[in-house]
XYZ file of N, CA and C in Angstrom:
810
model
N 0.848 -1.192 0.000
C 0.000 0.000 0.000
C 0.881 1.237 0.000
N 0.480 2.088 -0.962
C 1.106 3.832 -0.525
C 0.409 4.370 -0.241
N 0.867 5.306 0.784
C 0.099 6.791 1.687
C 0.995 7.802 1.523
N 0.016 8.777 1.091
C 0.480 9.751 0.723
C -0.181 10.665 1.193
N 0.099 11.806 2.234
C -0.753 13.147 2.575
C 0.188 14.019 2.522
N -0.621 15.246 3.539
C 0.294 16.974 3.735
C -0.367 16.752 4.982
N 0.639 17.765 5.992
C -0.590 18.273 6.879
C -0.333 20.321 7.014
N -0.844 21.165 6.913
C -0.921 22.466 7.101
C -1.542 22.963 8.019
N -0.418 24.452 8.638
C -1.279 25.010 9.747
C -0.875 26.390 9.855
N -2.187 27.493 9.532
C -2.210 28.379 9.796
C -2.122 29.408 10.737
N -1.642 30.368 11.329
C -1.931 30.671 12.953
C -1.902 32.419 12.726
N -2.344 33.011 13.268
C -2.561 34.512 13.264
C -2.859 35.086 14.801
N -2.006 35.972 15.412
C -2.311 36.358 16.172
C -1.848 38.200 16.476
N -3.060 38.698 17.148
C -2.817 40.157 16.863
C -3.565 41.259 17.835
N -3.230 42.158 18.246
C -4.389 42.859 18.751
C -4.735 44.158 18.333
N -5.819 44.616 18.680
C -6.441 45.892 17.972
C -7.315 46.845 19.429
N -6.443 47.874 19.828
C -6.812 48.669 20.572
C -6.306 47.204 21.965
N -7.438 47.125 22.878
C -7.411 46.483 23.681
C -7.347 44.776 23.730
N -8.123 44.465 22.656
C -8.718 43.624 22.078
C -7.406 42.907 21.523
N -7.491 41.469 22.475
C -6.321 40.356 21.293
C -7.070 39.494 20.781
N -6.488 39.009 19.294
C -7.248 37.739 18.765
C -6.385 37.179 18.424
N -6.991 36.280 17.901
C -6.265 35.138 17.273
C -6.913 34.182 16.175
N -6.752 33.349 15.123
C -7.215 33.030 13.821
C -6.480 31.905 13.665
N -6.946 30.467 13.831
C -5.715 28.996 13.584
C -6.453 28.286 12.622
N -5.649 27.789 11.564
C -6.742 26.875 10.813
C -6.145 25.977 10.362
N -5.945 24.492 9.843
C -5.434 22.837 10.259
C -6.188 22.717 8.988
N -5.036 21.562 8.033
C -5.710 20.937 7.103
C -5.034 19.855 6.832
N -5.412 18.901 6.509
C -4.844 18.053 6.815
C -5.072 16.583 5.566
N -4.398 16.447 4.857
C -4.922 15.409 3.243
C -4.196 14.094 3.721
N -4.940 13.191 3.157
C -4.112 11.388 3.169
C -4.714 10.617 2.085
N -4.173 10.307 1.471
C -5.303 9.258 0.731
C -3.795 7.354 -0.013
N -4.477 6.755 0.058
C -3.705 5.260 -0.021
C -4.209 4.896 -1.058
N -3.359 4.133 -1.535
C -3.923 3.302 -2.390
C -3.180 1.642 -2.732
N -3.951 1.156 -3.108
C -3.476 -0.463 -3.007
C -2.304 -0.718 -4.299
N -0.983 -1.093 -4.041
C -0.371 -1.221 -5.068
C -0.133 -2.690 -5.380
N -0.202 -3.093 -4.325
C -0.057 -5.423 -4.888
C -0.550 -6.225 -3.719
N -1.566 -6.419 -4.178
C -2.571 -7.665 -3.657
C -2.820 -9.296 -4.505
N -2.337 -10.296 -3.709
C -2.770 -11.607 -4.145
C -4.169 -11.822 -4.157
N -4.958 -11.561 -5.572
C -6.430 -11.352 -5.669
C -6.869 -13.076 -6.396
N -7.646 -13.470 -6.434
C -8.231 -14.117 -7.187
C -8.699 -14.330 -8.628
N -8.577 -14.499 -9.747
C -8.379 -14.016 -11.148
C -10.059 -13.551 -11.431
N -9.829 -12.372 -11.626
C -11.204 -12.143 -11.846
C -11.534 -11.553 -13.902
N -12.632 -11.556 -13.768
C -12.924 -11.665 -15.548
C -12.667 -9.803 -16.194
N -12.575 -8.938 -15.403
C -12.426 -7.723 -15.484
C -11.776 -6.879 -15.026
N -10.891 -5.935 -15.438
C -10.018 -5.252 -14.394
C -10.777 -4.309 -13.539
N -11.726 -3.974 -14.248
C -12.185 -2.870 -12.692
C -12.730 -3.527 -11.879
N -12.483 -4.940 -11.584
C -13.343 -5.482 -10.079
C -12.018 -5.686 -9.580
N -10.321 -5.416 -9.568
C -9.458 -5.711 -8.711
C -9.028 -4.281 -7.674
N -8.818 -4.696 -6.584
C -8.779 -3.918 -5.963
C -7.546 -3.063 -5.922
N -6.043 -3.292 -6.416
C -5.245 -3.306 -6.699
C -5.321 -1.922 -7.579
N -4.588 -0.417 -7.383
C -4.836 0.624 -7.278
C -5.883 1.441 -7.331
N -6.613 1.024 -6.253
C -7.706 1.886 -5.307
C -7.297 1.896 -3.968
N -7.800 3.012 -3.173
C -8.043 2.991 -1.815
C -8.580 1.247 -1.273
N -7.906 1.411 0.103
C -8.028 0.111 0.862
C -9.764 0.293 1.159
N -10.285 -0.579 0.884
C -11.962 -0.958 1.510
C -13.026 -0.205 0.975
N -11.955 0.237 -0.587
C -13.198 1.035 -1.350
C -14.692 0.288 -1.571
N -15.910 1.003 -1.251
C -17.165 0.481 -1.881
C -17.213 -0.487 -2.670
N -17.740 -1.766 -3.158
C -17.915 -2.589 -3.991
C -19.730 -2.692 -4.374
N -20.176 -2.609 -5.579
C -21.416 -2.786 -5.919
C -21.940 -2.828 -7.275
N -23.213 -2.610 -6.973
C -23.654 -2.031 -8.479
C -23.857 -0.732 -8.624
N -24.466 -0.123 -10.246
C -24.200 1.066 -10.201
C -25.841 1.564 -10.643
N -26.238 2.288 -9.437
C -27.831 2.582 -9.623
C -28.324 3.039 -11.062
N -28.848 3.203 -11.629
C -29.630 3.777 -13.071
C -31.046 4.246 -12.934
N -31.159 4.368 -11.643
C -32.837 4.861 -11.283
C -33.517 4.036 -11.038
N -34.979 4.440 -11.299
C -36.045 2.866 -11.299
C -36.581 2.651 -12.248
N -37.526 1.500 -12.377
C -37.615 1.020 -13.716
C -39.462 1.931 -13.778
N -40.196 2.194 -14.775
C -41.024 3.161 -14.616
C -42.249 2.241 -15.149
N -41.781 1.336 -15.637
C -42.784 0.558 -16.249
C -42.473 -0.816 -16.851
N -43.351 -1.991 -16.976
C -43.268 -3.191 -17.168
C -42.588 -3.467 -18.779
N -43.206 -2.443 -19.770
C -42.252 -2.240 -21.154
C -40.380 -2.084 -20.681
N -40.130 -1.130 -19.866
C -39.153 -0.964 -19.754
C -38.427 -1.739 -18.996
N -39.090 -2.520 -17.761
C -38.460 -4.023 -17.293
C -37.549 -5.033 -18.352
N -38.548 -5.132 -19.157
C -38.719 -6.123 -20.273
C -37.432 -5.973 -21.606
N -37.642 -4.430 -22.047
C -36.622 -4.139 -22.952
C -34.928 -3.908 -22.066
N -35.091 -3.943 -20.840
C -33.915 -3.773 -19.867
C -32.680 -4.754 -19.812
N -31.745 -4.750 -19.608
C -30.733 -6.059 -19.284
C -31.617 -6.910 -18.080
N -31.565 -8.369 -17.996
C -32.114 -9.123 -16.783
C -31.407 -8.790 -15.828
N -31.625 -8.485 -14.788
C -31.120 -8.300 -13.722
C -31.131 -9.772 -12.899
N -30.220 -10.393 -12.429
C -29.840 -11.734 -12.037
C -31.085 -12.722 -12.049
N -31.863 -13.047 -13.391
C -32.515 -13.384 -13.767
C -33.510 -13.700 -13.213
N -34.341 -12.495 -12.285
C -35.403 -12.406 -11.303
C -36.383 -12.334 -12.298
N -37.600 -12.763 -12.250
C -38.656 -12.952 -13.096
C -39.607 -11.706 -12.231
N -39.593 -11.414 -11.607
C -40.629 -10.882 -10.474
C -40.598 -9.034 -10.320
N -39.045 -9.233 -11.080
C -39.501 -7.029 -10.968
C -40.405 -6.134 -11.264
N -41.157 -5.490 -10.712
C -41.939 -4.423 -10.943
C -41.454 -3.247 -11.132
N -42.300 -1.887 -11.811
C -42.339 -1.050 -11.563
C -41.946 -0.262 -10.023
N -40.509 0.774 -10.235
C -40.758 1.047 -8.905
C -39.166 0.669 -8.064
N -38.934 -0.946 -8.286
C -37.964 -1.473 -8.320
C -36.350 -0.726 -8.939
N -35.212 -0.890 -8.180
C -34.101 0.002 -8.785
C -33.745 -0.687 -10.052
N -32.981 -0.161 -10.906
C -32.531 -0.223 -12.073
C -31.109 -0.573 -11.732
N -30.066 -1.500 -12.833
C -28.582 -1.377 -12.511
C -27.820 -1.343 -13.832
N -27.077 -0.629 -13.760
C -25.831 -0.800 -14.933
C -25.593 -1.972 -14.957
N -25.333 -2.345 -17.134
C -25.144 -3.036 -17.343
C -23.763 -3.095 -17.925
N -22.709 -2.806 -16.749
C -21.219 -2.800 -17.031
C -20.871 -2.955 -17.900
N -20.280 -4.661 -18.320
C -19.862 -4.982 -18.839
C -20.826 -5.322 -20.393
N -21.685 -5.175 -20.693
C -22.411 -5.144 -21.301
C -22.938 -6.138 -22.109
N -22.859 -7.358 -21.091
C -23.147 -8.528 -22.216
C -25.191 -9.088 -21.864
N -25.687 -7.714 -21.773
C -27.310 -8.300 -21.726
C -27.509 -8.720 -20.428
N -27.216 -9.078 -19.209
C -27.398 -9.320 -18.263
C -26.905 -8.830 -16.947
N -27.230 -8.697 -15.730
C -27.137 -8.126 -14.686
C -26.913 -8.848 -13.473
N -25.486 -8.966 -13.600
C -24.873 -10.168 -12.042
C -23.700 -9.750 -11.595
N -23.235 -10.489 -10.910
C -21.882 -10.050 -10.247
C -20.812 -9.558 -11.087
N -20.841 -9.882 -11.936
C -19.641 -9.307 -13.356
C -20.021 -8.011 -13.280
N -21.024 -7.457 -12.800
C -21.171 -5.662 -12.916
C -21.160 -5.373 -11.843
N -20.227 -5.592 -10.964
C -19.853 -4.818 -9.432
C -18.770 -4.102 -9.830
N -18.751 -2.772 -9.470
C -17.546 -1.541 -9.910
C -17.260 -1.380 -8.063
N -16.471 -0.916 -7.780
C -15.756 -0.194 -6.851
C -15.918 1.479 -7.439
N -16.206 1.978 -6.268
C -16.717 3.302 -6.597
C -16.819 4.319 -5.228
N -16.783 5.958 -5.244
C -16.897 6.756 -4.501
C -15.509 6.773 -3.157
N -15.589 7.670 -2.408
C -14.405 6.793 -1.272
C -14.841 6.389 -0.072
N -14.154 5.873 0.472
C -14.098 4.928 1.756
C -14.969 5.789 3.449
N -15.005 5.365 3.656
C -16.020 5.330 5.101
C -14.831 6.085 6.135
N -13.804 6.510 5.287
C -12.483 7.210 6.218
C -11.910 8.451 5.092
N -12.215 9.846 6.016
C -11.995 10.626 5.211
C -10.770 10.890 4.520
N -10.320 11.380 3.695
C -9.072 11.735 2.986
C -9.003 13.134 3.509
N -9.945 13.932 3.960
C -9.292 15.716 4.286
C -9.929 15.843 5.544
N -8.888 16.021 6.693
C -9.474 16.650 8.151
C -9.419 18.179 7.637
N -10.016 18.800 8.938
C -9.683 20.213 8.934
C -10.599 20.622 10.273
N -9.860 22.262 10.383
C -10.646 22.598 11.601
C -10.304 23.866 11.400
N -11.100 24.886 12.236
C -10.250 26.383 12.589
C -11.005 26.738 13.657
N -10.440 27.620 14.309
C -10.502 28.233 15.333
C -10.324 29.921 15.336
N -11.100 30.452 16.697
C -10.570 32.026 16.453
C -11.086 32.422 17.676
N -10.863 33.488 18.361
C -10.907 33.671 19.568
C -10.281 34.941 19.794
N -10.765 35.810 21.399
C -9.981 36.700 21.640
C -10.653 37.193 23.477
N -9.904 37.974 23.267
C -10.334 38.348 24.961
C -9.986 40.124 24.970
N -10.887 40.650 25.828
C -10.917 42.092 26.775
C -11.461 42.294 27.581
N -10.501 42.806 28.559
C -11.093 43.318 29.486
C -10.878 42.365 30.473
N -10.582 41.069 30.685
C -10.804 39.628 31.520
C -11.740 38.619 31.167
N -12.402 38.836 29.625
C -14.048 38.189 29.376
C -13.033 37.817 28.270
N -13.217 36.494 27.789
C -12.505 35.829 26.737
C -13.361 35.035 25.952
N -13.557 34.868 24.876
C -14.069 33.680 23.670
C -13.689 32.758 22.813
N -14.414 32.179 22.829
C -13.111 30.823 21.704
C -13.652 30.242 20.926
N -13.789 29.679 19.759
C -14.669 29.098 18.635
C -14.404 28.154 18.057
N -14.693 26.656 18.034
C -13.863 25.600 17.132
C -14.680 25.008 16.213
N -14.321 25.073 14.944
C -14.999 24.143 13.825
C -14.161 22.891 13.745
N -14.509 21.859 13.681
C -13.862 20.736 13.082
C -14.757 20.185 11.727
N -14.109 19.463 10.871
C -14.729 19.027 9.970
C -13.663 18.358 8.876
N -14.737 16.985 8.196
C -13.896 16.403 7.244
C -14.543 16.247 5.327
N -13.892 15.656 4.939
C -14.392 15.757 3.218
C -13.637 14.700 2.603
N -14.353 14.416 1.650
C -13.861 13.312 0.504
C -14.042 12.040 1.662
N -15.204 11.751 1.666
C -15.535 10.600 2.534
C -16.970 10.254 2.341
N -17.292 8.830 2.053
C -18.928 8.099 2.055
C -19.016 7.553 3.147
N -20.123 7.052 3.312
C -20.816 6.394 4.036
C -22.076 5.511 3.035
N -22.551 3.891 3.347
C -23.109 2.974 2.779
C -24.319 3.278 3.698
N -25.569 3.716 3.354
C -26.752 3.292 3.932
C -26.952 1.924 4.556
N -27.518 1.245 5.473
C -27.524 -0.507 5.355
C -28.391 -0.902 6.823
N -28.839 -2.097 6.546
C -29.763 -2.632 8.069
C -31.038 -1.181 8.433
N -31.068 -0.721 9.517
C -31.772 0.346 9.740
C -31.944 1.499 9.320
N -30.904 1.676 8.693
C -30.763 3.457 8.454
C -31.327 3.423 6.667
N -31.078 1.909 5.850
C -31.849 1.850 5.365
C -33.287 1.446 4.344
N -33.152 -0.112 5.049
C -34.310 -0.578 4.958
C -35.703 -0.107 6.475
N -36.671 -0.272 5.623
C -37.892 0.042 6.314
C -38.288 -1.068 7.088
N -38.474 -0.792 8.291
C -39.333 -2.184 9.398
C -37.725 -3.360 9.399
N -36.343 -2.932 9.168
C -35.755 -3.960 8.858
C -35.767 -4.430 10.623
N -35.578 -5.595 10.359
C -35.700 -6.678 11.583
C -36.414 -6.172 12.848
N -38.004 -6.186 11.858
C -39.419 -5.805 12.832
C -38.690 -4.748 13.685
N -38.190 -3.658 13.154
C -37.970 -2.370 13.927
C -38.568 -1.675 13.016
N -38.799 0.008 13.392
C -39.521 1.277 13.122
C -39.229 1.486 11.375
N -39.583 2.852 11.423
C -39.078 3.532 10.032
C -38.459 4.930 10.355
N -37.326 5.176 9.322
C -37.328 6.787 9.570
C -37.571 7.657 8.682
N -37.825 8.899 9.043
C -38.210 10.092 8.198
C -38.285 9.599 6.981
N -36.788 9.782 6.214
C -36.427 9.486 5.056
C -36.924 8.608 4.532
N -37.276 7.231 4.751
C -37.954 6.142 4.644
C -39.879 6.038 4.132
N -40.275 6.866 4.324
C -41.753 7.321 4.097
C -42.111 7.260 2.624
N -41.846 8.551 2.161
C -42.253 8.820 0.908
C -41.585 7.836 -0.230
N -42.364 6.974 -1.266
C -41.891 5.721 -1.486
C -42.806 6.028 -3.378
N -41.735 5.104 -4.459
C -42.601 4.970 -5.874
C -43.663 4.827 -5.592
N -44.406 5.316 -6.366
C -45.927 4.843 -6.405
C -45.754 5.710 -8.146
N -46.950 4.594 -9.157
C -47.180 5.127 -10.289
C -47.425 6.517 -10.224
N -48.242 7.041 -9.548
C -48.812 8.400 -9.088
C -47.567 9.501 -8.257
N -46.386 8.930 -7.783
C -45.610 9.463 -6.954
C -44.179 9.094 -8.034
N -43.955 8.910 -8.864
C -42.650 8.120 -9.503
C -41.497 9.272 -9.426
N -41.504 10.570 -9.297
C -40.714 11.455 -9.106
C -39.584 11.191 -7.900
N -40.539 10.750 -6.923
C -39.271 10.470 -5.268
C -38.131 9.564 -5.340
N -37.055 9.614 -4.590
C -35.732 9.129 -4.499
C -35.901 7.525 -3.998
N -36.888 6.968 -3.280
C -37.001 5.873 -2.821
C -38.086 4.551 -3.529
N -37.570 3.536 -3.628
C -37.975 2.583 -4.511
C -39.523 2.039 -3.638
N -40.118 1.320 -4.491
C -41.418 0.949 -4.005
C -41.173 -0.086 -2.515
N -42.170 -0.073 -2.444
C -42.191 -0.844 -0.526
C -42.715 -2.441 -1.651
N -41.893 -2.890 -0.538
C -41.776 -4.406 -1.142
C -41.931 -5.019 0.218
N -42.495 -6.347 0.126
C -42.406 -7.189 1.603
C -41.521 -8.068 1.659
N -40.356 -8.040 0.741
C -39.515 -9.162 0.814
C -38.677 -8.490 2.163
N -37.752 -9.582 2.585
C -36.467 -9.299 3.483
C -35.648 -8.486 3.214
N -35.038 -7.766 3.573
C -33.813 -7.040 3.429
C -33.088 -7.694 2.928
N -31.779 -8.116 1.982
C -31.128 -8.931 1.528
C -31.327 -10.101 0.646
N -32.415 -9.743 0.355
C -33.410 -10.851 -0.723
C -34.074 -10.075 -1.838
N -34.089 -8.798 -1.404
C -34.864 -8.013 -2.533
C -33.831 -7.895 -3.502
N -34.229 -7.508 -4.786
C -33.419 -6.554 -5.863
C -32.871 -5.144 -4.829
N -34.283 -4.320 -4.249
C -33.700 -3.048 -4.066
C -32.713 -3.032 -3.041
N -32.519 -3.805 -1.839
C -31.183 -3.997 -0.733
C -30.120 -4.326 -0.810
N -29.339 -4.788 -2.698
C -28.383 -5.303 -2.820
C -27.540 -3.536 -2.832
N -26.185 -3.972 -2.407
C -25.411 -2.913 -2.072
C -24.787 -2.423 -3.657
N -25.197 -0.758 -3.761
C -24.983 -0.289 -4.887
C -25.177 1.133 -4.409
N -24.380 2.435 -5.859
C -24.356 3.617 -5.282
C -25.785 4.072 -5.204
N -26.953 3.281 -5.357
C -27.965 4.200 -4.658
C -28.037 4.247 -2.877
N -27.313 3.762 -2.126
C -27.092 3.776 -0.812
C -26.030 4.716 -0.377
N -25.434 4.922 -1.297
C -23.939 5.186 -0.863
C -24.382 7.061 -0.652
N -23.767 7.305 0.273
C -23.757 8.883 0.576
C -22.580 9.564 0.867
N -22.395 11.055 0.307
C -21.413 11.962 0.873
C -21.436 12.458 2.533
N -20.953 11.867 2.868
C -20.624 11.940 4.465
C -19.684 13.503 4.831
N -19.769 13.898 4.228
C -18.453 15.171 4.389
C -19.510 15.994 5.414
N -18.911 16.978 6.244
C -19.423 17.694 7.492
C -18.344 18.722 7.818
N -19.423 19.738 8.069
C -18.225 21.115 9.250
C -19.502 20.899 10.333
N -18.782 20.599 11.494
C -19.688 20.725 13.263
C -18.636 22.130 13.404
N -19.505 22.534 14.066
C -19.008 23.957 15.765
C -19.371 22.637 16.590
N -17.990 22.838 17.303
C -17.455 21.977 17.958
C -17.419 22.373 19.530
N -16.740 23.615 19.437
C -16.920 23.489 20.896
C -17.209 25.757 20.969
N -17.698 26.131 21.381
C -17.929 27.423 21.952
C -17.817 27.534 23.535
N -16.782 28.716 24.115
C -16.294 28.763 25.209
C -16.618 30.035 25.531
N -16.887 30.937 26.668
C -17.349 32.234 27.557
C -16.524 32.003 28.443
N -15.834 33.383 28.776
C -15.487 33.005 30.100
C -15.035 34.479 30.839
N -14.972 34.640 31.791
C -14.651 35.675 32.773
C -13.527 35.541 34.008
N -12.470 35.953 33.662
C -11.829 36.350 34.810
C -11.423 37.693 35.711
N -12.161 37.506 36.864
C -12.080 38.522 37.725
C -10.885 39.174 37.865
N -10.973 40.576 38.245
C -9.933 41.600 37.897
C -8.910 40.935 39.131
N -7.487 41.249 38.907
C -6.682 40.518 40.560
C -7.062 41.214 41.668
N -7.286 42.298 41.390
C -7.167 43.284 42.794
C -8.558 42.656 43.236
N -9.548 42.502 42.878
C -10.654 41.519 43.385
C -10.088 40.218 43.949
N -9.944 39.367 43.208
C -9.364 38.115 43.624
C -9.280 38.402 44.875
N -8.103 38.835 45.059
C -6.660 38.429 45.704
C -7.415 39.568 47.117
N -8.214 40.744 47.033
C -8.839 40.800 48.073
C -9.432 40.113 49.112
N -10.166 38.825 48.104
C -10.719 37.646 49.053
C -9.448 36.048 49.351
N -8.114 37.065 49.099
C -7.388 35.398 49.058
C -7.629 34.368 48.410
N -7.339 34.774 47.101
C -7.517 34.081 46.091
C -6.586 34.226 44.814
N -5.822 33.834 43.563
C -5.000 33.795 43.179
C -5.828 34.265 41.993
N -6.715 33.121 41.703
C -7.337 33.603 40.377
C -8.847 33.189 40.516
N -9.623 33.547 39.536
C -11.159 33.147 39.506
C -11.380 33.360 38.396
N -12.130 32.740 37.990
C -12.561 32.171 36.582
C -13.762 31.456 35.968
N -15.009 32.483 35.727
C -16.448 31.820 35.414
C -16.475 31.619 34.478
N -17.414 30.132 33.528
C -16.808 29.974 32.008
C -18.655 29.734 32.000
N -18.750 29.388 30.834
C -20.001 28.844 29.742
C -19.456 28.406 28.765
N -19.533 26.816 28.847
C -19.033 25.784 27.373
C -20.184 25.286 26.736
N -20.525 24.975 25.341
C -21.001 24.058 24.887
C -20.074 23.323 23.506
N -20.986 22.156 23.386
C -20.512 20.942 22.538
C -21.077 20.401 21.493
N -20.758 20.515 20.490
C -21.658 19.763 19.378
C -22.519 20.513 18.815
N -22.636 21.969 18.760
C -23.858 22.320 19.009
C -24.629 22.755 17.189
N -23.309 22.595 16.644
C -24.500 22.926 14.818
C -23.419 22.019 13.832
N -24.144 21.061 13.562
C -23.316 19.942 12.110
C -23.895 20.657 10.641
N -23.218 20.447 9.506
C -23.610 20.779 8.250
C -22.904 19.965 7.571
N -24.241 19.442 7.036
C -23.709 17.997 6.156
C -24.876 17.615 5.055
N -24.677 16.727 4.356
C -25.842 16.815 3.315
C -26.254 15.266 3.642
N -25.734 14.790 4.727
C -26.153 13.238 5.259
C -27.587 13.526 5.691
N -27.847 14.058 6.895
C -28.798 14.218 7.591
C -29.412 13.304 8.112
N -29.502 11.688 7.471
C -30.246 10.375 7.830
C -29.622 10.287 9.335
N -27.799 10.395 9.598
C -27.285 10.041 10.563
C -26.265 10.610 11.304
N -25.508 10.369 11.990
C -24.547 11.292 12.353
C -23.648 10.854 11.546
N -22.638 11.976 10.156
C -21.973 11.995 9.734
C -20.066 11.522 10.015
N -20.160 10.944 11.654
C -18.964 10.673 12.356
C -19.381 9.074 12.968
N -20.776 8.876 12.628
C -21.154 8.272 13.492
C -20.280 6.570 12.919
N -20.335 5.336 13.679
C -19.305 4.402 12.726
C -19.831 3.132 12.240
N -19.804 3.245 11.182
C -20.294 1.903 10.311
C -21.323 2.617 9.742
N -22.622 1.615 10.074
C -24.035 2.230 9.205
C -24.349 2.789 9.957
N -24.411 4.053 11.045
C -24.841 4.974 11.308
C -25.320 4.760 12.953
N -25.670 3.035 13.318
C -26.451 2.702 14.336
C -25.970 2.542 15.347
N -26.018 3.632 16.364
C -25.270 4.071 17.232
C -25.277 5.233 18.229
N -25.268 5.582 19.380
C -25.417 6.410 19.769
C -25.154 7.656 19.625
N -25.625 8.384 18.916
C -25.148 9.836 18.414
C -24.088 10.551 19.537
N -23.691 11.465 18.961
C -23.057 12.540 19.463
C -23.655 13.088 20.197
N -23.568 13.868 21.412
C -24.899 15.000 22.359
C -24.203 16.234 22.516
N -25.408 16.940 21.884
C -25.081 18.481 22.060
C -25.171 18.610 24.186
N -23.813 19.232 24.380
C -24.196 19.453 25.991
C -23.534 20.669 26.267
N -24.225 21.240 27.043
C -23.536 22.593 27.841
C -23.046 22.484 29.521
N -22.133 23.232 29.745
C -21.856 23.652 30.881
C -21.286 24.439 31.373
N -21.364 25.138 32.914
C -21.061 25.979 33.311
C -20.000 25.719 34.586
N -18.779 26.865 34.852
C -18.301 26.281 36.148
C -17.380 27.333 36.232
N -16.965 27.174 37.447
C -15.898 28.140 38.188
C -14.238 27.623 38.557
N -13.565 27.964 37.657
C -11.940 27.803 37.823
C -11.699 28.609 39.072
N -11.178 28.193 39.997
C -10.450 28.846 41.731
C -9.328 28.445 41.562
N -7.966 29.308 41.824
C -6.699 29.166 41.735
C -6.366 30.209 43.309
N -5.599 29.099 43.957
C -5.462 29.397 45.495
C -3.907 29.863 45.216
């Protein structure tokens, strides 16, 4: 395998009248790729994994849905299911020999591990009242829909939001394929392909800080060295085009989120 990144870091610091600030910003690139793997002989070169990223996506490649029983019909077979309807996803027919099976799995999009960190920060203080601001955030990174996040009722559990609005002849415009009663993993529409696959990339405000330290001649009146009232919070705004889940969250999404939390407290220095 080769890895190859940068990492960069900005820093600014300055004051204006009373007022100091400061301006830091972190970037940070990696990306690998597979240079010699003992693979199995396969019938096509784009199914070897052998210069791509380690644990790139493997699937099919969505083409929409099928809109009608004419267009089933004039379609490549899809692993020679007799039973597709209207409604049902559509798949590239890769390699193009009329049919739709494992010979048309591409590796595609990137890995479930971002290639670009980053963050910045900025902050300043007067007077003894200080502020602080942190973004973190990453890019060039997917995430696979799968199990809950996104089949419906999968293993006699709920539905979410996203999950609702579904094909219907009358509805054929929406992003989600018709409701089927098969199993998860038995249908056409649950086999893993880029209609699951999502841009996971995100900027969170990470952390926001308040704080106050009392003048010394106060302090140190009451025998005291220093004092120090703060207001923190955590987590408190993500921007991401995921939205189904938490964009950090690991694997398929199912998991205890992140919690926005605040708090308050008093630094005493004796």
């Amino acid at each position: 395998v080769e890895n190859k990144g940068f990492e960069m870091e900005l820093g600014w610091n300055s004051t204006i009248g009373k007022v100091n600030y400061y301006l830091k910003g972190i970037y940070a690139f990696n990306r690998n790729k597979v240079i010699e793997k003992s693979e199995a002989a396969k019938p096509y070169p784009y199914m070897y994994e052998a210069g791509l990223p380690i644990k790139q996506f493997i699937g099919y490649q969505y083409d929409g849905f099928f809109s009608s029983y004419d267009e089933i019909a004039s379609s490549p077979q899809q692993f020679g299911l007799t039973n597709l309807k209207p409604g049902d996803i559509k798949y590239k027919d890769i390699n193009g020999d009329g049919k739709i099976d494992e010979k048309d799995r591409v590796r595609y999009g990137y890995t479930d591990v971002p290639q670009v960190f980053y963050g910045f920060s900025l902050g300043g203080s007067y007077k003894g009242f200080s502020l602080s601001v942190l973004f973190q955030g990453a890019a060039k990174v997917s995430k696979m829909l799968s199990s809950y996040t996104a089949f419906a009722f999968y293993n006699n559990g709920n539905m979410y939001e996203h999950q609702r609005n579904r094909w219907t002849p009358e509805n054929p415009s929406v992003n989600n394929p018709r409701f089927t009663t098969k199993a998860a993993g038995s249908s056409n529409n649950s086999l893993s392909s880029t209609y699951w696959q999502r841009d996971a990339s995100y900027l969170r405000l990470k952390n926001v800080e308040l704080s106050y330290n009392l003048p010394t001649k106060v302090v140190r009146s009451i025998g005291l060295e220093e004092l120090r009232i703060f207001l923190n919070g955590q987590n408190l705004l993500t921007f991401d085009k995921l939205d189904v889940i938490d964009p950090e969250a690991y694997g398929n999404g199912v998991a205890y989120p992140l919690q926005r939390s605040f708090s308050a407290g008093i630094n005493i220095k004796f």
